[in-house]
PDB file of C-alpha atoms and ligand atoms in Angstrom:
ATOM      1  CA  UNK A   1     -15.440  20.853 -20.113  1.00 98.00           C
ATOM      2  CA  UNK A   2     -13.823  20.997 -23.834  1.00 98.00           C
ATOM      3  CA  UNK A   3     -10.448  19.552 -24.403  1.00 98.00           C
ATOM      4  CA  UNK A   4      -8.633  21.308 -27.446  1.00 98.00           C
ATOM      5  CA  UNK A   5      -5.665  20.367 -29.064  1.00 98.00           C
ATOM      6  CA  UNK A   6      -5.540  22.772 -31.833  1.00 98.00           C
ATOM      7  CA  UNK A   7      -4.337  26.460 -31.634  1.00 98.00           C
ATOM      8  CA  UNK A   8      -6.921  27.811 -33.878  1.00 98.00           C
ATOM      9  CA  UNK A   9      -9.837  26.161 -32.195  1.00 98.00           C
ATOM     10  CA  UNK A  10      -8.261  27.540 -28.680  1.00 98.00           C
ATOM     11  CA  UNK A  11      -7.917  30.909 -30.445  1.00 98.00           C
ATOM     12  CA  UNK A  12     -11.500  30.613 -31.603  1.00 98.00           C
ATOM     13  CA  UNK A  13     -12.963  29.710 -28.220  1.00 98.00           C
ATOM     14  CA  UNK A  14     -10.944  32.515 -26.345  1.00 98.00           C
ATOM     15  CA  UNK A  15     -12.208  35.181 -28.695  1.00 98.00           C
ATOM     16  CA  UNK A  16     -15.897  34.199 -28.321  1.00 98.00           C
ATOM     17  CA  UNK A  17     -15.428  34.382 -24.411  1.00 98.00           C
ATOM     18  CA  UNK A  18     -13.622  38.172 -24.837  1.00 97.00           C
ATOM     19  CA  UNK A  19     -16.419  39.158 -27.233  1.00 98.00           C
ATOM     20  CA  UNK A  20     -18.704  38.531 -24.121  1.00 97.00           C
ATOM     21  CA  UNK A  21     -16.257  40.394 -22.078  1.00 97.00           C
ATOM     22  CA  UNK A  22     -14.906  37.476 -19.954  1.00 97.00           C
ATOM     23  CA  UNK A  23     -11.553  37.564 -18.551  1.00 97.00           C
ATOM     24  CA  UNK A  24      -9.311  34.539 -18.876  1.00 98.00           C
ATOM     25  CA  UNK A  25      -7.136  32.983 -16.428  1.00 98.00           C
ATOM     26  CA  UNK A  26      -4.611  29.989 -17.234  1.00 98.00           C
ATOM     27  CA  UNK A  27      -3.232  27.213 -14.869  1.00 98.00           C
ATOM     28  CA  UNK A  28      -0.218  25.568 -16.696  1.00 98.00           C
ATOM     29  CA  UNK A  29       0.285  22.323 -15.757  1.00 98.00           C
ATOM     30  CA  UNK A  30       2.110  19.218 -16.801  1.00 98.00           C
ATOM     31  CA  UNK A  31      -0.721  16.539 -15.877  1.00 98.00           C
ATOM     32  CA  UNK A  32      -0.817  14.088 -13.123  1.00 97.00           C
ATOM     33  CA  UNK A  33      -3.030  16.227 -11.240  1.00 98.00           C
ATOM     34  CA  UNK A  34      -3.638  16.564  -7.418  1.00 97.00           C
ATOM     35  CA  UNK A  35      -5.040  18.672  -4.798  1.00 98.00           C
ATOM     36  CA  UNK A  36      -2.058  21.289  -5.323  1.00 98.00           C
ATOM     37  CA  UNK A  37      -3.453  21.871  -8.930  1.00 98.00           C
ATOM     38  CA  UNK A  38      -7.049  22.211  -7.731  1.00 98.00           C
ATOM     39  CA  UNK A  39      -5.929  24.880  -5.600  1.00 98.00           C
ATOM     40  CA  UNK A  40      -4.958  26.618  -8.610  1.00 98.00           C
ATOM     41  CA  UNK A  41      -7.828  25.820 -10.384  1.00 98.00           C
ATOM     42  CA  UNK A  42      -9.858  27.589  -7.303  1.00 98.00           C
ATOM     43  CA  UNK A  43      -7.577  30.565  -7.513  1.00 98.00           C
ATOM     44  CA  UNK A  44      -7.899  31.161 -11.106  1.00 98.00           C
ATOM     45  CA  UNK A  45     -11.837  31.001 -11.001  1.00 97.00           C
ATOM     46  CA  UNK A  46     -12.269  33.718  -8.147  1.00 94.00           C
ATOM     47  CA  UNK A  47     -14.364  36.586  -9.671  1.00 84.00           C
ATOM     48  CA  UNK A  48     -16.044  34.430 -12.596  1.00 87.00           C
ATOM     49  CA  UNK A  49     -12.961  34.088 -14.857  1.00 96.00           C
ATOM     50  CA  UNK A  50     -12.766  31.903 -17.602  1.00 98.00           C
ATOM     51  CA  UNK A  51     -10.197  29.021 -17.012  1.00 98.00           C
ATOM     52  CA  UNK A  52      -7.963  27.200 -19.134  1.00 98.00           C
ATOM     53  CA  UNK A  53      -5.781  24.590 -17.772  1.00 99.00           C
ATOM     54  CA  UNK A  54      -3.390  23.271 -19.809  1.00 99.00           C
ATOM     55  CA  UNK A  55      -1.689  19.885 -19.865  1.00 98.00           C
ATOM     56  CA  UNK A  56       1.637  19.336 -21.666  1.00 98.00           C
ATOM     57  CA  UNK A  57       4.640  17.429 -20.441  1.00 98.00           C
ATOM     58  CA  UNK A  58       7.161  19.848 -21.775  1.00 98.00           C
ATOM     59  CA  UNK A  59      10.417  17.690 -23.244  1.00 98.00           C
ATOM     60  CA  UNK A  60      12.567  20.774 -23.240  1.00 98.00           C
ATOM     61  CA  UNK A  61      12.452  21.056 -19.564  1.00 98.00           C
ATOM     62  CA  UNK A  62      13.747  17.221 -18.703  1.00 98.00           C
ATOM     63  CA  UNK A  63      17.482  16.992 -18.758  1.00 96.00           C
ATOM     64  CA  UNK A  64      18.927  13.800 -20.626  1.00 95.00           C
ATOM     65  CA  UNK A  65      18.991  11.367 -17.452  1.00 92.00           C
ATOM     66  CA  UNK A  66      15.555  12.909 -15.961  1.00 95.00           C
ATOM     67  CA  UNK A  67      12.389  11.339 -15.785  1.00 92.00           C
ATOM     68  CA  UNK A  68      10.459  12.434 -19.307  1.00 96.00           C
ATOM     69  CA  UNK A  69       9.512   9.153 -20.387  1.00 95.00           C
ATOM     70  CA  UNK A  70       8.474   7.758 -17.233  1.00 94.00           C
ATOM     71  CA  UNK A  71       6.554  11.054 -16.191  1.00 96.00           C
ATOM     72  CA  UNK A  72       2.836  10.262 -15.210  1.00 96.00           C
ATOM     73  CA  UNK A  73       0.281  10.911 -17.929  1.00 97.00           C
ATOM     74  CA  UNK A  74      -3.268  10.459 -17.454  1.00 97.00           C
ATOM     75  CA  UNK A  75      -5.091  12.685 -19.292  1.00 98.00           C
ATOM     76  CA  UNK A  76      -8.766  11.141 -18.782  1.00 98.00           C
ATOM     77  CA  UNK A  77      -8.461  11.266 -15.262  1.00 98.00           C
ATOM     78  CA  UNK A  78      -6.872  14.729 -15.158  1.00 98.00           C
ATOM     79  CA  UNK A  79      -9.998  15.821 -17.501  1.00 98.00           C
ATOM     80  CA  UNK A  80     -12.694  14.437 -14.686  1.00 98.00           C
ATOM     81  CA  UNK A  81     -10.894  16.250 -12.079  1.00 98.00           C
ATOM     82  CA  UNK A  82     -10.867  19.485 -14.146  1.00 98.00           C
ATOM     83  CA  UNK A  83     -14.406  19.143 -14.690  1.00 98.00           C
ATOM     84  CA  UNK A  84     -15.346  18.479 -11.052  1.00 98.00           C
ATOM     85  CA  UNK A  85     -13.497  21.731 -10.114  1.00 98.00           C
ATOM     86  CA  UNK A  86     -15.288  24.150 -12.925  1.00 97.00           C
ATOM     87  CA  UNK A  87     -12.334  24.371 -15.368  1.00 98.00           C
ATOM     88  CA  UNK A  88     -13.967  25.908 -18.452  1.00 98.00           C
ATOM     89  CA  UNK A  89     -11.134  24.488 -21.053  1.00 98.00           C
ATOM     90  CA  UNK A  90      -8.341  21.855 -21.197  1.00 99.00           C
ATOM     91  CA  UNK A  91      -5.363  22.790 -23.694  1.00 99.00           C
ATOM     92  CA  UNK A  92      -3.709  20.015 -24.293  1.00 98.00           C
ATOM     93  CA  UNK A  93      -1.260  20.339 -27.526  1.00 98.00           C
ATOM     94  CA  UNK A  94       0.647  17.579 -28.768  1.00 98.00           C
ATOM     95  CA  UNK A  95       4.694  18.093 -29.008  1.00 98.00           C
ATOM     96  CA  UNK A  96       4.099  18.874 -32.841  1.00 98.00           C
ATOM     97  CA  UNK A  97       1.738  21.550 -32.123  1.00 97.00           C
ATOM     98  CA  UNK A  98       3.946  23.115 -29.468  1.00 98.00           C
ATOM     99  CA  UNK A  99       7.198  22.541 -31.192  1.00 98.00           C
ATOM    100  CA  UNK A 100       6.862  22.058 -35.077  1.00 98.00           C
ATOM    101  CA  UNK A 101       9.757  21.154 -37.139  1.00 98.00           C
ATOM    102  CA  UNK A 102      12.195  24.072 -37.677  1.00 98.00           C
ATOM    103  CA  UNK A 103      11.505  25.513 -33.968  1.00 98.00           C
ATOM    104  CA  UNK A 104      14.463  27.260 -32.696  1.00 98.00           C
ATOM    105  CA  UNK A 105      13.650  29.677 -29.857  1.00 98.00           C
ATOM    106  CA  UNK A 106      14.728  29.653 -26.719  1.00 98.00           C
ATOM    107  CA  UNK A 107      13.885  32.423 -23.373  1.00 98.00           C
ATOM    108  CA  UNK A 108      16.508  32.177 -21.245  1.00 98.00           C
ATOM    109  CA  UNK A 109      15.796  34.270 -17.786  1.00 98.00           C
ATOM    110  CA  UNK A 110      19.217  34.892 -16.361  1.00 97.00           C
ATOM    111  CA  UNK A 111      19.657  35.655 -12.505  1.00 95.00           C
ATOM    112  CA  UNK A 112      17.232  34.119 -10.926  1.00 97.00           C
ATOM    113  CA  UNK A 113      17.315  30.860 -13.235  1.00 97.00           C
ATOM    114  CA  UNK A 114      21.294  30.383 -12.226  1.00 96.00           C
ATOM    115  CA  UNK A 115      21.505  28.632  -8.643  1.00 97.00           C
ATOM    116  CA  UNK A 116      19.509  26.062  -6.800  1.00 98.00           C
ATOM    117  CA  UNK A 117      17.478  23.872  -9.347  1.00 98.00           C
ATOM    118  CA  UNK A 118      19.218  26.124 -12.224  1.00 98.00           C
ATOM    119  CA  UNK A 119      22.506  25.299 -11.122  1.00 97.00           C
ATOM    120  CA  UNK A 120      21.336  21.112 -10.174  1.00 96.00           C
ATOM    121  CA  UNK A 121      19.222  20.887 -13.468  1.00 97.00           C
ATOM    122  CA  UNK A 122      20.825  23.100 -16.236  1.00 97.00           C
ATOM    123  CA  UNK A 123      18.939  24.284 -19.198  1.00 97.00           C
ATOM    124  CA  UNK A 124      15.602  23.184 -17.134  1.00 98.00           C
ATOM    125  CA  UNK A 125      14.421  26.932 -16.675  1.00 98.00           C
ATOM    126  CA  UNK A 126      15.177  27.643 -20.201  1.00 98.00           C
ATOM    127  CA  UNK A 127      12.641  24.969 -20.907  1.00 98.00           C
ATOM    128  CA  UNK A 128      10.416  26.211 -18.762  1.00 98.00           C
ATOM    129  CA  UNK A 129      10.343  30.111 -19.826  1.00 99.00           C
ATOM    130  CA  UNK A 130      10.059  29.154 -23.234  1.00 98.00           C
ATOM    131  CA  UNK A 131       7.056  26.704 -22.960  1.00 99.00           C
ATOM    132  CA  UNK A 132       5.334  29.339 -20.576  1.00 99.00           C
ATOM    133  CA  UNK A 133       6.143  32.246 -22.899  1.00 98.00           C
ATOM    134  CA  UNK A 134       4.175  30.029 -25.552  1.00 98.00           C
ATOM    135  CA  UNK A 135       1.457  29.179 -23.587  1.00 99.00           C
ATOM    136  CA  UNK A 136       1.125  32.794 -22.662  1.00 98.00           C
ATOM    137  CA  UNK A 137       0.947  33.726 -26.290  1.00 98.00           C
ATOM    138  CA  UNK A 138      -1.421  31.109 -27.108  1.00 98.00           C
ATOM    139  CA  UNK A 139      -3.943  31.615 -24.447  1.00 98.00           C
ATOM    140  CA  UNK A 140      -3.309  35.244 -23.595  1.00 98.00           C
ATOM    141  CA  UNK A 141      -4.656  34.940 -20.371  1.00 98.00           C
ATOM    142  CA  UNK A 142      -5.383  38.245 -17.926  1.00 98.00           C
ATOM    143  CA  UNK A 143      -4.198  36.158 -15.101  1.00 98.00           C
ATOM    144  CA  UNK A 144      -2.090  32.987 -14.738  1.00 98.00           C
ATOM    145  CA  UNK A 145      -1.329  30.634 -11.307  1.00 98.00           C
ATOM    146  CA  UNK A 146       1.582  28.784 -10.454  1.00 98.00           C
ATOM    147  CA  UNK A 147       2.191  26.790  -7.185  1.00 98.00           C
ATOM    148  CA  UNK A 148       4.681  28.176  -4.491  1.00 98.00           C
ATOM    149  CA  UNK A 149       6.008  24.723  -4.259  1.00 98.00           C
ATOM    150  CA  UNK A 150       7.945  25.552  -7.265  1.00 98.00           C
ATOM    151  CA  UNK A 151       9.287  28.744  -5.896  1.00 98.00           C
ATOM    152  CA  UNK A 152      12.442  29.114  -8.008  1.00 98.00           C
ATOM    153  CA  UNK A 153       9.989  28.682 -11.228  1.00 98.00           C
ATOM    154  CA  UNK A 154       7.415  31.162  -9.769  1.00 98.00           C
ATOM    155  CA  UNK A 155      10.366  33.869  -9.622  1.00 98.00           C
ATOM    156  CA  UNK A 156      11.516  32.844 -13.009  1.00 98.00           C
ATOM    157  CA  UNK A 157       8.042  33.421 -14.620  1.00 98.00           C
ATOM    158  CA  UNK A 158       7.159  36.911 -12.727  1.00 98.00           C
ATOM    159  CA  UNK A 159      10.911  37.978 -14.170  1.00 97.00           C
ATOM    160  CA  UNK A 160       9.719  36.919 -17.595  1.00 98.00           C
ATOM    161  CA  UNK A 161       6.283  38.609 -17.527  1.00 98.00           C
ATOM    162  CA  UNK A 162       8.192  41.831 -16.387  1.00 98.00           C
ATOM    163  CA  UNK A 163      10.975  41.649 -18.863  1.00 98.00           C
ATOM    164  CA  UNK A 164       9.005  40.763 -21.772  1.00 98.00           C
ATOM    165  CA  UNK A 165       6.359  43.429 -20.918  1.00 98.00           C
ATOM    166  CA  UNK A 166       3.357  40.602 -20.805  1.00 98.00           C
ATOM    167  CA  UNK A 167       0.484  42.173 -19.548  1.00 98.00           C
ATOM    168  CA  UNK A 168      -0.539  38.982 -17.108  1.00 98.00           C
ATOM    169  CA  UNK A 169      -1.017  39.037 -13.509  1.00 98.00           C
ATOM    170  CA  UNK A 170       0.975  35.887 -12.040  1.00 98.00           C
ATOM    171  CA  UNK A 171      -0.525  34.601  -8.821  1.00 98.00           C
ATOM    172  CA  UNK A 172       1.781  32.695  -6.602  1.00 98.00           C
ATOM    173  CA  UNK A 173      -0.610  29.740  -4.642  1.00 98.00           C
ATOM    174  CA  UNK A 174       0.441  28.271  -1.246  1.00 98.00           C
ATOM    175  CA  UNK A 175       2.189  24.769  -1.605  1.00 98.00           C
ATOM    176  CA  UNK A 176      -0.565  22.258  -0.860  1.00 98.00           C
ATOM    177  CA  UNK A 177       0.568  19.524   1.658  1.00 98.00           C
ATOM    178  CA  UNK A 178      -0.532  15.989   2.973  1.00 98.00           C
ATOM    179  CA  UNK A 179      -1.462  15.631   6.378  1.00 98.00           C
ATOM    180  CA  UNK A 180       2.170  14.743   7.401  1.00 98.00           C
ATOM    181  CA  UNK A 181       3.492  17.781   5.732  1.00 98.00           C
ATOM    182  CA  UNK A 182       4.892  16.403   2.591  1.00 98.00           C
ATOM    183  CA  UNK A 183       4.173  18.963  -0.221  1.00 98.00           C
ATOM    184  CA  UNK A 184       1.925  17.567  -3.045  1.00 98.00           C
ATOM    185  CA  UNK A 185       3.899  16.687  -6.177  1.00 97.00           C
ATOM    186  CA  UNK A 186       2.897  14.745  -9.123  1.00 95.00           C
ATOM    187  CA  UNK A 187       6.503  13.071  -8.717  1.00 95.00           C
ATOM    188  CA  UNK A 188       5.138  11.652  -5.041  1.00 97.00           C
ATOM    189  CA  UNK A 189       3.638   8.862  -6.744  1.00 96.00           C
ATOM    190  CA  UNK A 190       7.375   7.398  -7.656  1.00 96.00           C
ATOM    191  CA  UNK A 191       7.833   7.030  -3.877  1.00 98.00           C
ATOM    192  CA  UNK A 192       7.658   3.321  -2.422  1.00 98.00           C
ATOM    193  CA  UNK A 193       6.119   2.974   1.089  1.00 98.00           C
ATOM    194  CA  UNK A 194       9.355   3.218   2.780  1.00 98.00           C
ATOM    195  CA  UNK A 195      10.681   6.160   0.788  1.00 98.00           C
ATOM    196  CA  UNK A 196       7.192   7.852   1.410  1.00 98.00           C
ATOM    197  CA  UNK A 197       7.607   7.211   5.057  1.00 98.00           C
ATOM    198  CA  UNK A 198      11.153   8.888   5.294  1.00 98.00           C
ATOM    199  CA  UNK A 199      10.219  12.040   2.700  1.00 98.00           C
ATOM    200  CA  UNK A 200       8.721  13.554   5.901  1.00 98.00           C
ATOM    201  CA  UNK A 201      12.002  14.566   6.831  1.00 98.00           C
ATOM    202  CA  UNK A 202      11.999  17.098   4.024  1.00 98.00           C
ATOM    203  CA  UNK A 203       9.304  19.501   5.223  1.00 98.00           C
ATOM    204  CA  UNK A 204      10.371  19.142   9.014  1.00 98.00           C
ATOM    205  CA  UNK A 205      13.867  19.658   8.472  1.00 98.00           C
ATOM    206  CA  UNK A 206      13.000  22.905   6.776  1.00 98.00           C
ATOM    207  CA  UNK A 207      10.342  23.596   9.326  1.00 98.00           C
ATOM    208  CA  UNK A 208      13.161  23.286  12.212  1.00 98.00           C
ATOM    209  CA  UNK A 209      15.794  25.279  10.088  1.00 98.00           C
ATOM    210  CA  UNK A 210      13.531  28.092   9.290  1.00 98.00           C
ATOM    211  CA  UNK A 211      12.316  28.321  12.974  1.00 98.00           C
ATOM    212  CA  UNK A 212      16.009  28.366  14.002  1.00 98.00           C
ATOM    213  CA  UNK A 213      17.080  31.051  11.489  1.00 98.00           C
ATOM    214  CA  UNK A 214      14.164  33.010  12.577  1.00 97.00           C
ATOM    215  CA  UNK A 215      15.180  32.868  16.227  1.00 97.00           C
ATOM    216  CA  UNK A 216      18.680  34.587  14.840  1.00 96.00           C
ATOM    217  CA  UNK A 217      21.097  31.129  15.201  1.00 97.00           C
ATOM    218  CA  UNK A 218      24.073  30.771  12.866  1.00 98.00           C
ATOM    219  CA  UNK A 219      22.621  30.231   9.265  1.00 98.00           C
ATOM    220  CA  UNK A 220      25.808  28.199   8.125  1.00 98.00           C
ATOM    221  CA  UNK A 221      25.536  25.693  11.141  1.00 98.00           C
ATOM    222  CA  UNK A 222      21.490  25.553  10.906  1.00 98.00           C
ATOM    223  CA  UNK A 223      21.834  24.642   7.033  1.00 98.00           C
ATOM    224  CA  UNK A 224      24.712  22.141   7.486  1.00 98.00           C
ATOM    225  CA  UNK A 225      22.195  20.517  10.354  1.00 98.00           C
ATOM    226  CA  UNK A 226      19.433  20.558   7.953  1.00 98.00           C
ATOM    227  CA  UNK A 227      21.518  18.835   5.554  1.00 98.00           C
ATOM    228  CA  UNK A 228      22.921  16.122   8.067  1.00 98.00           C
ATOM    229  CA  UNK A 229      19.155  15.433   9.045  1.00 98.00           C
ATOM    230  CA  UNK A 230      17.941  14.955   5.278  1.00 98.00           C
ATOM    231  CA  UNK A 231      21.059  12.488   4.935  1.00 98.00           C
ATOM    232  CA  UNK A 232      20.304  10.259   8.012  1.00 98.00           C
ATOM    233  CA  UNK A 233      16.464  10.015   6.716  1.00 98.00           C
ATOM    234  CA  UNK A 234      18.090   8.580   3.419  1.00 98.00           C
ATOM    235  CA  UNK A 235      18.030  11.770   0.916  1.00 98.00           C
ATOM    236  CA  UNK A 236      20.869  12.303  -1.115  1.00 98.00           C
ATOM    237  CA  UNK A 237      20.745  16.214  -0.801  1.00 98.00           C
ATOM    238  CA  UNK A 238      21.207  18.497  -3.759  1.00 98.00           C
ATOM    239  CA  UNK A 239      20.821  21.806  -1.808  1.00 98.00           C
ATOM    240  CA  UNK A 240      19.449  23.514   1.260  1.00 98.00           C
ATOM    241  CA  UNK A 241      19.937  27.129   0.729  1.00 98.00           C
ATOM    242  CA  UNK A 242      18.838  30.239   2.387  1.00 98.00           C
ATOM    243  CA  UNK A 243      17.890  32.907  -0.390  1.00 98.00           C
ATOM    244  CA  UNK A 244      16.404  36.332  -0.573  1.00 97.00           C
ATOM    245  CA  UNK A 245      12.521  35.752  -1.535  1.00 96.00           C
ATOM    246  CA  UNK A 246      12.597  38.030  -4.583  1.00 93.00           C
ATOM    247  CA  UNK A 247      15.762  37.864  -6.385  1.00 93.00           C
ATOM    248  CA  UNK A 248      16.815  34.305  -4.917  1.00 96.00           C
ATOM    249  CA  UNK A 249      20.246  35.943  -4.246  1.00 96.00           C
ATOM    250  CA  UNK A 250      22.017  33.673  -1.698  1.00 96.00           C
ATOM    251  CA  UNK A 251      22.803  35.637   1.446  1.00 94.00           C
ATOM    252  CA  UNK A 252      19.803  37.621   2.199  1.00 95.00           C
ATOM    253  CA  UNK A 253      19.997  40.498   4.802  1.00 95.00           C
ATOM    254  CA  UNK A 254      17.841  39.560   7.629  1.00 93.00           C
ATOM    255  CA  UNK A 255      15.578  42.553   7.126  1.00 95.00           C
ATOM    256  CA  UNK A 256      14.513  41.156   3.659  1.00 96.00           C
ATOM    257  CA  UNK A 257      11.857  38.521   3.259  1.00 97.00           C
ATOM    258  CA  UNK A 258      13.829  35.281   2.829  1.00 98.00           C
ATOM    259  CA  UNK A 259      12.902  31.887   1.724  1.00 98.00           C
ATOM    260  CA  UNK A 260      14.552  28.344   2.772  1.00 98.00           C
ATOM    261  CA  UNK A 261      14.565  26.078  -0.274  1.00 98.00           C
ATOM    262  CA  UNK A 262      15.820  22.658  -0.534  1.00 98.00           C
ATOM    263  CA  UNK A 263      15.909  19.660  -3.348  1.00 98.00           C
ATOM    264  CA  UNK A 264      16.755  16.451  -2.388  1.00 98.00           C
ATOM    265  CA  UNK A 265      16.693  12.728  -3.798  1.00 98.00           C
ATOM    266  CA  UNK A 266      14.760   9.789  -2.195  1.00 98.00           C
ATOM    267  CA  UNK A 267      15.949   6.924  -3.806  1.00 97.00           C
ATOM    268  CA  UNK A 268      15.438   7.736  -7.483  1.00 95.00           C
ATOM    269  CA  UNK A 269      12.839  10.582  -6.916  1.00 97.00           C
ATOM    270  CA  UNK A 270      13.809  14.166  -6.702  1.00 97.00           C
ATOM    271  CA  UNK A 271      11.859  16.331  -4.447  1.00 98.00           C
ATOM    272  CA  UNK A 272      11.829  19.955  -3.862  1.00 98.00           C
ATOM    273  CA  UNK A 273      10.068  21.929  -1.243  1.00 98.00           C
ATOM    274  CA  UNK A 274      10.565  25.813   0.347  1.00 98.00           C
ATOM    275  CA  UNK A 275       9.109  27.839   3.348  1.00 98.00           C
ATOM    276  CA  UNK A 276       9.496  31.349   4.352  1.00 98.00           C
ATOM    277  CA  UNK A 277      11.440  32.267   7.098  1.00 98.00           C
ATOM    278  CA  UNK A 278       9.370  34.575   9.202  1.00 92.00           C
TER     279      UNK A 278
HETATM  280  O1  PAF B 301       4.920  23.222 -12.936  1.00 97.16           O
HETATM  281  C1  PAF B 301       4.844  22.924 -14.274  1.00 97.16           C
HETATM  282  O2  PAF B 301       3.993  21.991 -14.010  1.00 97.16           O
HETATM  283  C2  PAF B 301       5.640  23.171 -15.195  1.00 97.16           C
HETATM  284  O3  PAF B 301       6.921  23.181 -15.110  1.00 97.16           O
HETATM  285  C3  PAF B 301       4.858  24.100 -16.149  1.00 97.16           C
HETATM  286  C4  PAF B 301       4.924  25.491 -15.487  1.00 97.16           C
HETATM  287  C5  PAF B 301       3.505  23.458 -16.290  1.00 97.16           C
HETATM  288  C6  PAF B 301       5.754  24.308 -17.441  1.00 97.16           C
HETATM  289  O4  PAF B 301       5.866  22.993 -18.261  1.00 97.16           O
END
């Protein structure tokens, strides 16, 4: 697998693939790769597609008090994992390539970006939408794969692609979990042993709440119970919310696809998770 850092070289390689009639899939990441990312690579590879993974820790999606400087960076190990899983090319631009001097554009996807993590992390989804639009323009993929774990991010990207007439198929890939149910995340490595043990309360509380809502119990009471359970487990809860699975609007009708989303901090580590309500 080749690692490429210059846009001209990337475009040359992809033009060569296109000349051979290949389809191209993109898996955008910020590195610190784990089995969740490898599920994205496996999905991207289906049908003999050429697979580009990008690693770029995007400063524009981190708030001033967030973990940009300590975000795990381990490109050599990531590159080995990508090679083992059949990725064809690693696109790893530097900040100066992505945001050269004078860079002045920001993409804002209103509506789906506004609540939940958009409210808790102002500007976060503008940073995501801007970098993803750039990655799409750089790689020009036919397909791009994103994890359902970042459910709101996936909704923002689907809206971006529709609104800007980007001819890219967006594939959402189900969340990969540890044996006890905790969603895989690059940030899980921040958790110490005790925090990791308590963190399992997050998927468990979501599972209990989703089943109760599915049985028709009072949504407000169920969400309040989930918040209480998480607090008792040591989480500081940002939100536990039931939303429409497509628009992410609150208070969805029971006959619509619904999704339960939560964000909560365990010590210094902010975790997110979500689950469908059947
Ligand atoms: O999900 C991520 O890792 C990032 O938000 C993404 C999509 C690569 C954009 O920086």
